[in-house]
Amino acid sequence: MNRLKKNGQSPQKSTISTGTTPGPSLSTGNAVVVRPPLQANRPVPSETYKTALQPRSGAEQYWAARALSAETLLAARVEHHRELRSLSFVEEAKRAKERAMHDARHAKLEKLVLALLAMLFVLMLALLNFVRTSASVPHTRKPPAHFTIPIFSPFTSVVEHETSVIGSKTLTVFAFALAGLAYFASLQGYVGPGRKDISPSCILREGPVGILACQKTF
């Protein structure tokens, strides 16, 4: 009390001098700290309050600059992380779509392989059944399908449902050529020089002009 009287202040005046309304307080040693009351809707600070918050000294300006740079870096890092999350989400969606397409293609290939294996199994069963039935049935000798007709030519053969290498036109031309050669040979044999004619009373002789003449003999 003596100290308060010497200072010229009372506990009530010291409370008023802080500029706050009395409320529940916490005491730490001889110092008195007053807790401000809770407010649901805090008022917007006025221009004078903003002016009072501006840094005055060099230290305040230094720490204010550091706080501003830290806030700027934090905002840039938050934006970077947001972009990374968006890109990772897009990549994950794309990867999931590609995985779904790959799974669908793989399922189709599996179905195709199973179908091919089933067809191969059925073909093997049919082949085994055919071999077994053909082995049990007695074999009958069939007539030969390839035979030769010597009337046309010794080089020509007739095959069922097939054609010969030498066609009919070639055979006809060849036959006419042989006939012409035979006829020419027969003419050379009968009409040659020094040969007698068919008639016994006529002999062919070469005249002065080179024309064959028939000289009758009696």
mmCIF file of C-alpha atoms in Angstrom:
data_model
loop_
_atom_site.group_PDB
_atom_site.id
_atom_site.type_symbol
_atom_site.label_atom_id
_atom_site.label_comp_id
_atom_site.label_asym_id
_atom_site.label_seq_id
_atom_site.Cartn_x
_atom_site.Cartn_y
_atom_site.Cartn_z
ATOM 1 C CA MET A 1 0.000 0.000 0.000
ATOM 2 C CA ASN A 2 2.848 2.355 0.790
ATOM 3 C CA ARG A 3 4.376 1.772 -2.641
ATOM 4 C CA LEU A 4 1.065 2.442 -4.343
ATOM 5 C CA LYS A 5 0.573 5.600 -2.352
ATOM 6 C CA LYS A 6 4.089 6.735 -3.148
ATOM 7 C CA ASN A 7 3.500 6.192 -6.817
ATOM 8 C CA GLY A 8 0.200 7.995 -6.543
ATOM 9 C CA GLN A 9 -1.800 5.168 -8.046
ATOM 10 C CA SER A 10 -4.399 2.850 -6.658
ATOM 11 C CA PRO A 11 -5.217 -0.715 -7.890
ATOM 12 C CA GLN A 12 -8.327 0.602 -9.585
ATOM 13 C CA LYS A 13 -6.402 3.370 -11.348
ATOM 14 C CA SER A 14 -3.734 0.949 -12.492
ATOM 15 C CA THR A 15 -6.422 -1.249 -13.938
ATOM 16 C CA ILE A 16 -8.003 1.673 -15.755
ATOM 17 C CA SER A 17 -4.651 2.856 -17.077
ATOM 18 C CA THR A 18 -4.219 -0.374 -19.025
ATOM 19 C CA GLY A 19 -7.150 0.572 -21.203
ATOM 20 C CA THR A 20 -9.099 -2.655 -20.643
ATOM 21 C CA THR A 21 -12.197 -3.520 -18.744
ATOM 22 C CA PRO A 22 -11.786 -5.493 -15.544
ATOM 23 C CA GLY A 23 -12.162 -9.215 -15.927
ATOM 24 C CA PRO A 24 -10.592 -12.450 -14.826
ATOM 25 C CA SER A 25 -6.868 -12.039 -14.411
ATOM 26 C CA LEU A 26 -3.828 -14.216 -13.893
ATOM 27 C CA SER A 27 -1.138 -13.161 -11.408
ATOM 28 C CA THR A 28 2.488 -14.104 -11.922
ATOM 29 C CA GLY A 29 4.559 -12.929 -8.991
ATOM 30 C CA ASN A 30 4.020 -9.203 -8.464
ATOM 31 C CA ALA A 31 2.907 -8.559 -12.118
ATOM 32 C CA VAL A 32 -0.775 -8.458 -12.974
ATOM 33 C CA VAL A 33 -1.908 -9.635 -16.444
ATOM 34 C CA VAL A 34 -5.486 -8.973 -17.459
ATOM 35 C CA ARG A 35 -7.070 -11.384 -19.980
ATOM 36 C CA PRO A 36 -9.319 -9.634 -22.488
ATOM 37 C CA PRO A 37 -12.889 -10.888 -22.763
ATOM 38 C CA LEU A 38 -13.852 -13.256 -25.588
ATOM 39 C CA GLN A 39 -15.681 -11.657 -28.495
ATOM 40 C CA ALA A 40 -17.586 -13.595 -31.131
ATOM 41 C CA ASN A 41 -17.434 -10.847 -33.739
ATOM 42 C CA ARG A 42 -14.256 -8.847 -33.532
ATOM 43 C CA PRO A 43 -14.495 -5.353 -34.952
ATOM 44 C CA VAL A 44 -12.518 -4.368 -38.019
ATOM 45 C CA PRO A 45 -9.404 -2.423 -37.045
ATOM 46 C CA SER A 46 -9.596 1.239 -37.869
ATOM 47 C CA GLU A 47 -7.111 3.303 -39.866
ATOM 48 C CA THR A 48 -5.447 4.612 -36.729
ATOM 49 C CA TYR A 49 -4.935 1.060 -35.512
ATOM 50 C CA LYS A 50 -3.372 0.099 -38.857
ATOM 51 C CA THR A 51 -1.146 3.141 -38.698
ATOM 52 C CA ALA A 52 -0.083 2.192 -35.197
ATOM 53 C CA LEU A 53 0.839 -1.310 -36.410
ATOM 54 C CA GLN A 54 3.249 -0.068 -39.059
ATOM 55 C CA PRO A 55 6.929 -0.636 -38.196
ATOM 56 C CA ARG A 56 8.733 2.377 -36.877
ATOM 57 C CA SER A 57 12.254 1.363 -35.950
ATOM 58 C CA GLY A 58 14.852 -0.460 -38.038
ATOM 59 C CA ALA A 59 14.413 -3.727 -36.145
ATOM 60 C CA GLU A 60 10.654 -3.665 -36.677
ATOM 61 C CA GLN A 61 11.154 -2.998 -40.371
ATOM 62 C CA TYR A 62 13.670 -5.887 -40.592
ATOM 63 C CA TRP A 63 11.346 -8.368 -38.929
ATOM 64 C CA ALA A 64 8.391 -7.067 -40.933
ATOM 65 C CA ALA A 65 10.362 -7.614 -44.180
ATOM 66 C CA ARG A 66 11.322 -11.129 -43.072
ATOM 67 C CA ALA A 67 7.712 -11.908 -42.192
ATOM 68 C CA LEU A 68 6.542 -10.580 -45.569
ATOM 69 C CA SER A 69 9.136 -12.673 -47.452
ATOM 70 C CA ALA A 70 8.203 -15.740 -45.397
ATOM 71 C CA GLU A 71 4.526 -15.219 -46.177
ATOM 72 C CA THR A 72 5.344 -14.779 -49.874
ATOM 73 C CA LEU A 73 7.421 -17.965 -49.921
ATOM 74 C CA LEU A 74 4.715 -19.831 -48.046
ATOM 75 C CA ALA A 75 2.042 -18.663 -50.501
ATOM 76 C CA ALA A 76 4.243 -19.677 -53.461
ATOM 77 C CA ARG A 77 4.901 -23.080 -51.895
ATOM 78 C CA VAL A 78 1.217 -23.615 -51.205
ATOM 79 C CA GLU A 79 0.398 -22.735 -54.817
ATOM 80 C CA HIS A 80 3.143 -25.076 -56.026
ATOM 81 C CA HIS A 81 1.809 -27.909 -53.897
ATOM 82 C CA ARG A 82 -1.700 -27.251 -55.215
ATOM 83 C CA GLU A 83 -0.449 -27.443 -58.805
ATOM 84 C CA LEU A 84 1.450 -30.643 -58.008
ATOM 85 C CA ARG A 85 -1.675 -32.180 -56.504
ATOM 86 C CA SER A 86 -3.735 -31.230 -59.552
ATOM 87 C CA LEU A 87 -1.095 -32.651 -61.913
ATOM 88 C CA SER A 88 -0.788 -35.831 -59.872
ATOM 89 C CA PHE A 89 -4.575 -36.200 -59.935
ATOM 90 C CA VAL A 90 -4.612 -35.821 -63.730
ATOM 91 C CA GLU A 91 -1.764 -38.331 -64.093
ATOM 92 C CA GLU A 92 -3.477 -40.806 -61.787
ATOM 93 C CA ALA A 93 -6.718 -40.518 -63.772
ATOM 94 C CA LYS A 94 -4.838 -41.030 -67.044
ATOM 95 C CA ARG A 95 -2.928 -43.996 -65.614
ATOM 96 C CA ALA A 96 -6.149 -45.556 -64.330
ATOM 97 C CA LYS A 97 -7.756 -45.151 -67.764
ATOM 98 C CA GLU A 98 -4.749 -46.740 -69.496
ATOM 99 C CA ARG A 99 -4.765 -49.577 -66.968
ATOM 100 C CA ALA A 100 -8.449 -50.219 -67.637
ATOM 101 C CA MET A 101 -7.839 -50.267 -71.405
ATOM 102 C CA HIS A 102 -4.889 -52.640 -70.960
ATOM 103 C CA ASP A 103 -6.969 -54.960 -68.787
ATOM 104 C CA ALA A 104 -9.778 -55.006 -71.364
ATOM 105 C CA ARG A 105 -7.326 -55.764 -74.194
ATOM 106 C CA HIS A 106 -5.697 -58.497 -72.115
ATOM 107 C CA ALA A 107 -9.092 -60.052 -71.406
ATOM 108 C CA LYS A 108 -9.919 -60.070 -75.135
ATOM 109 C CA LEU A 109 -6.593 -61.733 -75.951
ATOM 110 C CA GLU A 110 -7.213 -64.374 -73.294
ATOM 111 C CA LYS A 111 -10.638 -65.129 -74.773
ATOM 112 C CA LEU A 112 -9.128 -65.390 -78.279
ATOM 113 C CA VAL A 113 -6.409 -67.780 -77.087
ATOM 114 C CA LEU A 114 -8.986 -69.944 -75.312
ATOM 115 C CA ALA A 115 -11.133 -70.053 -78.470
ATOM 116 C CA LEU A 116 -8.126 -71.057 -80.600
ATOM 117 C CA LEU A 117 -7.169 -73.784 -78.131
ATOM 118 C CA ALA A 118 -10.736 -75.110 -78.157
ATOM 119 C CA MET A 119 -10.777 -75.174 -81.977
ATOM 120 C CA LEU A 120 -7.417 -76.977 -82.039
ATOM 121 C CA PHE A 121 -8.693 -79.546 -79.534
ATOM 122 C CA VAL A 122 -11.838 -80.172 -81.604
ATOM 123 C CA LEU A 123 -9.740 -80.513 -84.780
ATOM 124 C CA MET A 124 -7.459 -83.056 -83.116
ATOM 125 C CA LEU A 125 -10.456 -85.066 -81.923
ATOM 126 C CA ALA A 126 -11.963 -85.042 -85.426
ATOM 127 C CA LEU A 127 -8.637 -86.138 -86.942
ATOM 128 C CA LEU A 128 -8.257 -88.996 -84.452
ATOM 129 C CA ASN A 129 -11.828 -90.114 -85.111
ATOM 130 C CA PHE A 130 -11.247 -90.051 -88.867
ATOM 131 C CA VAL A 131 -8.035 -92.083 -88.545
ATOM 132 C CA ARG A 132 -9.780 -94.627 -86.330
ATOM 133 C CA THR A 133 -12.757 -95.041 -88.679
ATOM 134 C CA SER A 134 -10.537 -95.267 -91.770
ATOM 135 C CA ALA A 135 -8.421 -97.958 -90.103
ATOM 136 C CA SER A 136 -11.482 -100.047 -89.185
ATOM 137 C CA VAL A 137 -13.107 -99.916 -92.667
ATOM 138 C CA PRO A 138 -11.606 -102.503 -95.166
ATOM 139 C CA HIS A 139 -9.862 -100.959 -98.122
ATOM 140 C CA THR A 140 -11.311 -101.636 -101.594
ATOM 141 C CA ARG A 141 -9.101 -101.293 -104.621
ATOM 142 C CA LYS A 142 -10.217 -98.412 -106.756
ATOM 143 C CA PRO A 143 -9.682 -98.223 -110.511
ATOM 144 C CA PRO A 144 -6.803 -96.007 -111.550
ATOM 145 C CA ALA A 145 -7.805 -92.480 -112.317
ATOM 146 C CA HIS A 146 -4.952 -91.974 -114.804
ATOM 147 C CA PHE A 147 -5.055 -93.832 -118.091
ATOM 148 C CA THR A 148 -3.681 -93.342 -121.606
ATOM 149 C CA ILE A 149 -5.555 -93.400 -124.886
ATOM 150 C CA PRO A 150 -3.060 -94.429 -127.605
ATOM 151 C CA ILE A 151 -5.446 -93.453 -130.430
ATOM 152 C CA PHE A 152 -4.697 -89.739 -130.102
ATOM 153 C CA SER A 153 -0.982 -89.768 -129.478
ATOM 154 C CA PRO A 154 1.525 -91.691 -127.391
ATOM 155 C CA PHE A 155 2.508 -88.419 -125.693
ATOM 156 C CA THR A 156 -1.022 -87.513 -124.635
ATOM 157 C CA SER A 157 -2.716 -88.779 -121.496
ATOM 158 C CA VAL A 158 -6.210 -88.239 -120.147
ATOM 159 C CA VAL A 159 -6.750 -87.553 -116.445
ATOM 160 C CA GLU A 160 -10.109 -87.233 -114.778
ATOM 161 C CA HIS A 161 -11.126 -83.606 -114.330
ATOM 162 C CA GLU A 162 -7.859 -82.457 -115.886
ATOM 163 C CA THR A 163 -6.645 -81.324 -119.306
ATOM 164 C CA SER A 164 -3.645 -82.564 -121.281
ATOM 165 C CA VAL A 165 -0.542 -80.469 -121.770
ATOM 166 C CA ILE A 166 -0.945 -80.743 -125.585
ATOM 167 C CA GLY A 167 -4.286 -79.296 -126.638
ATOM 168 C CA SER A 168 -6.663 -80.552 -129.303
ATOM 169 C CA LYS A 169 -5.745 -77.734 -131.700
ATOM 170 C CA THR A 170 -2.073 -78.639 -131.485
ATOM 171 C CA LEU A 171 -2.896 -82.280 -132.139
ATOM 172 C CA THR A 172 -5.018 -81.331 -135.168
ATOM 173 C CA VAL A 173 -2.271 -79.159 -136.640
ATOM 174 C CA PHE A 174 0.270 -81.888 -135.970
ATOM 175 C CA ALA A 175 -1.961 -84.477 -137.712
ATOM 176 C CA PHE A 176 -2.451 -82.211 -140.748
ATOM 177 C CA ALA A 177 1.298 -81.605 -140.925
ATOM 178 C CA LEU A 178 1.986 -85.342 -140.848
ATOM 179 C CA ALA A 179 -0.626 -85.922 -143.540
ATOM 180 C CA GLY A 180 0.905 -83.182 -145.711
ATOM 181 C CA LEU A 181 4.384 -84.617 -145.278
ATOM 182 C CA ALA A 182 3.143 -88.108 -146.161
ATOM 183 C CA TYR A 183 1.356 -86.779 -149.236
ATOM 184 C CA PHE A 184 4.434 -84.837 -150.330
ATOM 185 C CA ALA A 185 6.624 -87.908 -149.843
ATOM 186 C CA SER A 186 4.234 -90.003 -151.899
ATOM 187 C CA LEU A 187 4.308 -87.396 -154.676
ATOM 188 C CA GLN A 188 8.094 -87.362 -154.647
ATOM 189 C CA GLY A 189 8.123 -91.145 -154.890
ATOM 190 C CA TYR A 190 5.734 -91.327 -157.825
ATOM 191 C CA VAL A 191 6.676 -88.175 -159.760
ATOM 192 C CA GLY A 192 10.479 -88.248 -159.353
ATOM 193 C CA PRO A 193 12.851 -88.231 -162.444
ATOM 194 C CA GLY A 194 13.473 -91.567 -164.122
ATOM 195 C CA ARG A 195 10.354 -93.074 -162.548
ATOM 196 C CA LYS A 196 7.609 -94.642 -164.614
ATOM 197 C CA ASP A 197 4.091 -93.386 -164.690
ATOM 198 C CA ILE A 198 1.178 -95.445 -163.534
ATOM 199 C CA SER A 199 0.309 -96.092 -167.199
ATOM 200 C CA PRO A 200 2.718 -98.667 -168.758
ATOM 201 C CA SER A 201 2.532 -97.025 -172.188
ATOM 202 C CA CYS A 202 3.801 -93.589 -170.973
ATOM 203 C CA ILE A 203 7.366 -92.695 -169.929
ATOM 204 C CA LEU A 204 8.127 -89.319 -168.424
ATOM 205 C CA ARG A 205 11.115 -87.610 -169.993
ATOM 206 C CA GLU A 206 12.570 -84.164 -169.521
ATOM 207 C CA GLY A 207 12.206 -81.977 -172.562
ATOM 208 C CA PRO A 208 14.546 -79.276 -173.798
ATOM 209 C CA VAL A 209 12.675 -76.583 -171.862
ATOM 210 C CA GLY A 210 12.677 -78.571 -168.636
ATOM 211 C CA ILE A 211 9.055 -79.664 -168.904
ATOM 212 C CA LEU A 212 8.210 -83.240 -168.266
ATOM 213 C CA ALA A 213 6.707 -84.926 -171.317
ATOM 214 C CA CYS A 214 5.067 -88.233 -171.674
ATOM 215 C CA GLN A 215 6.412 -90.373 -174.484
ATOM 216 C CA LYS A 216 4.250 -93.248 -175.480
ATOM 217 C CA THR A 217 5.808 -96.577 -176.066
ATOM 218 C CA PHE A 218 4.306 -99.203 -178.261
#
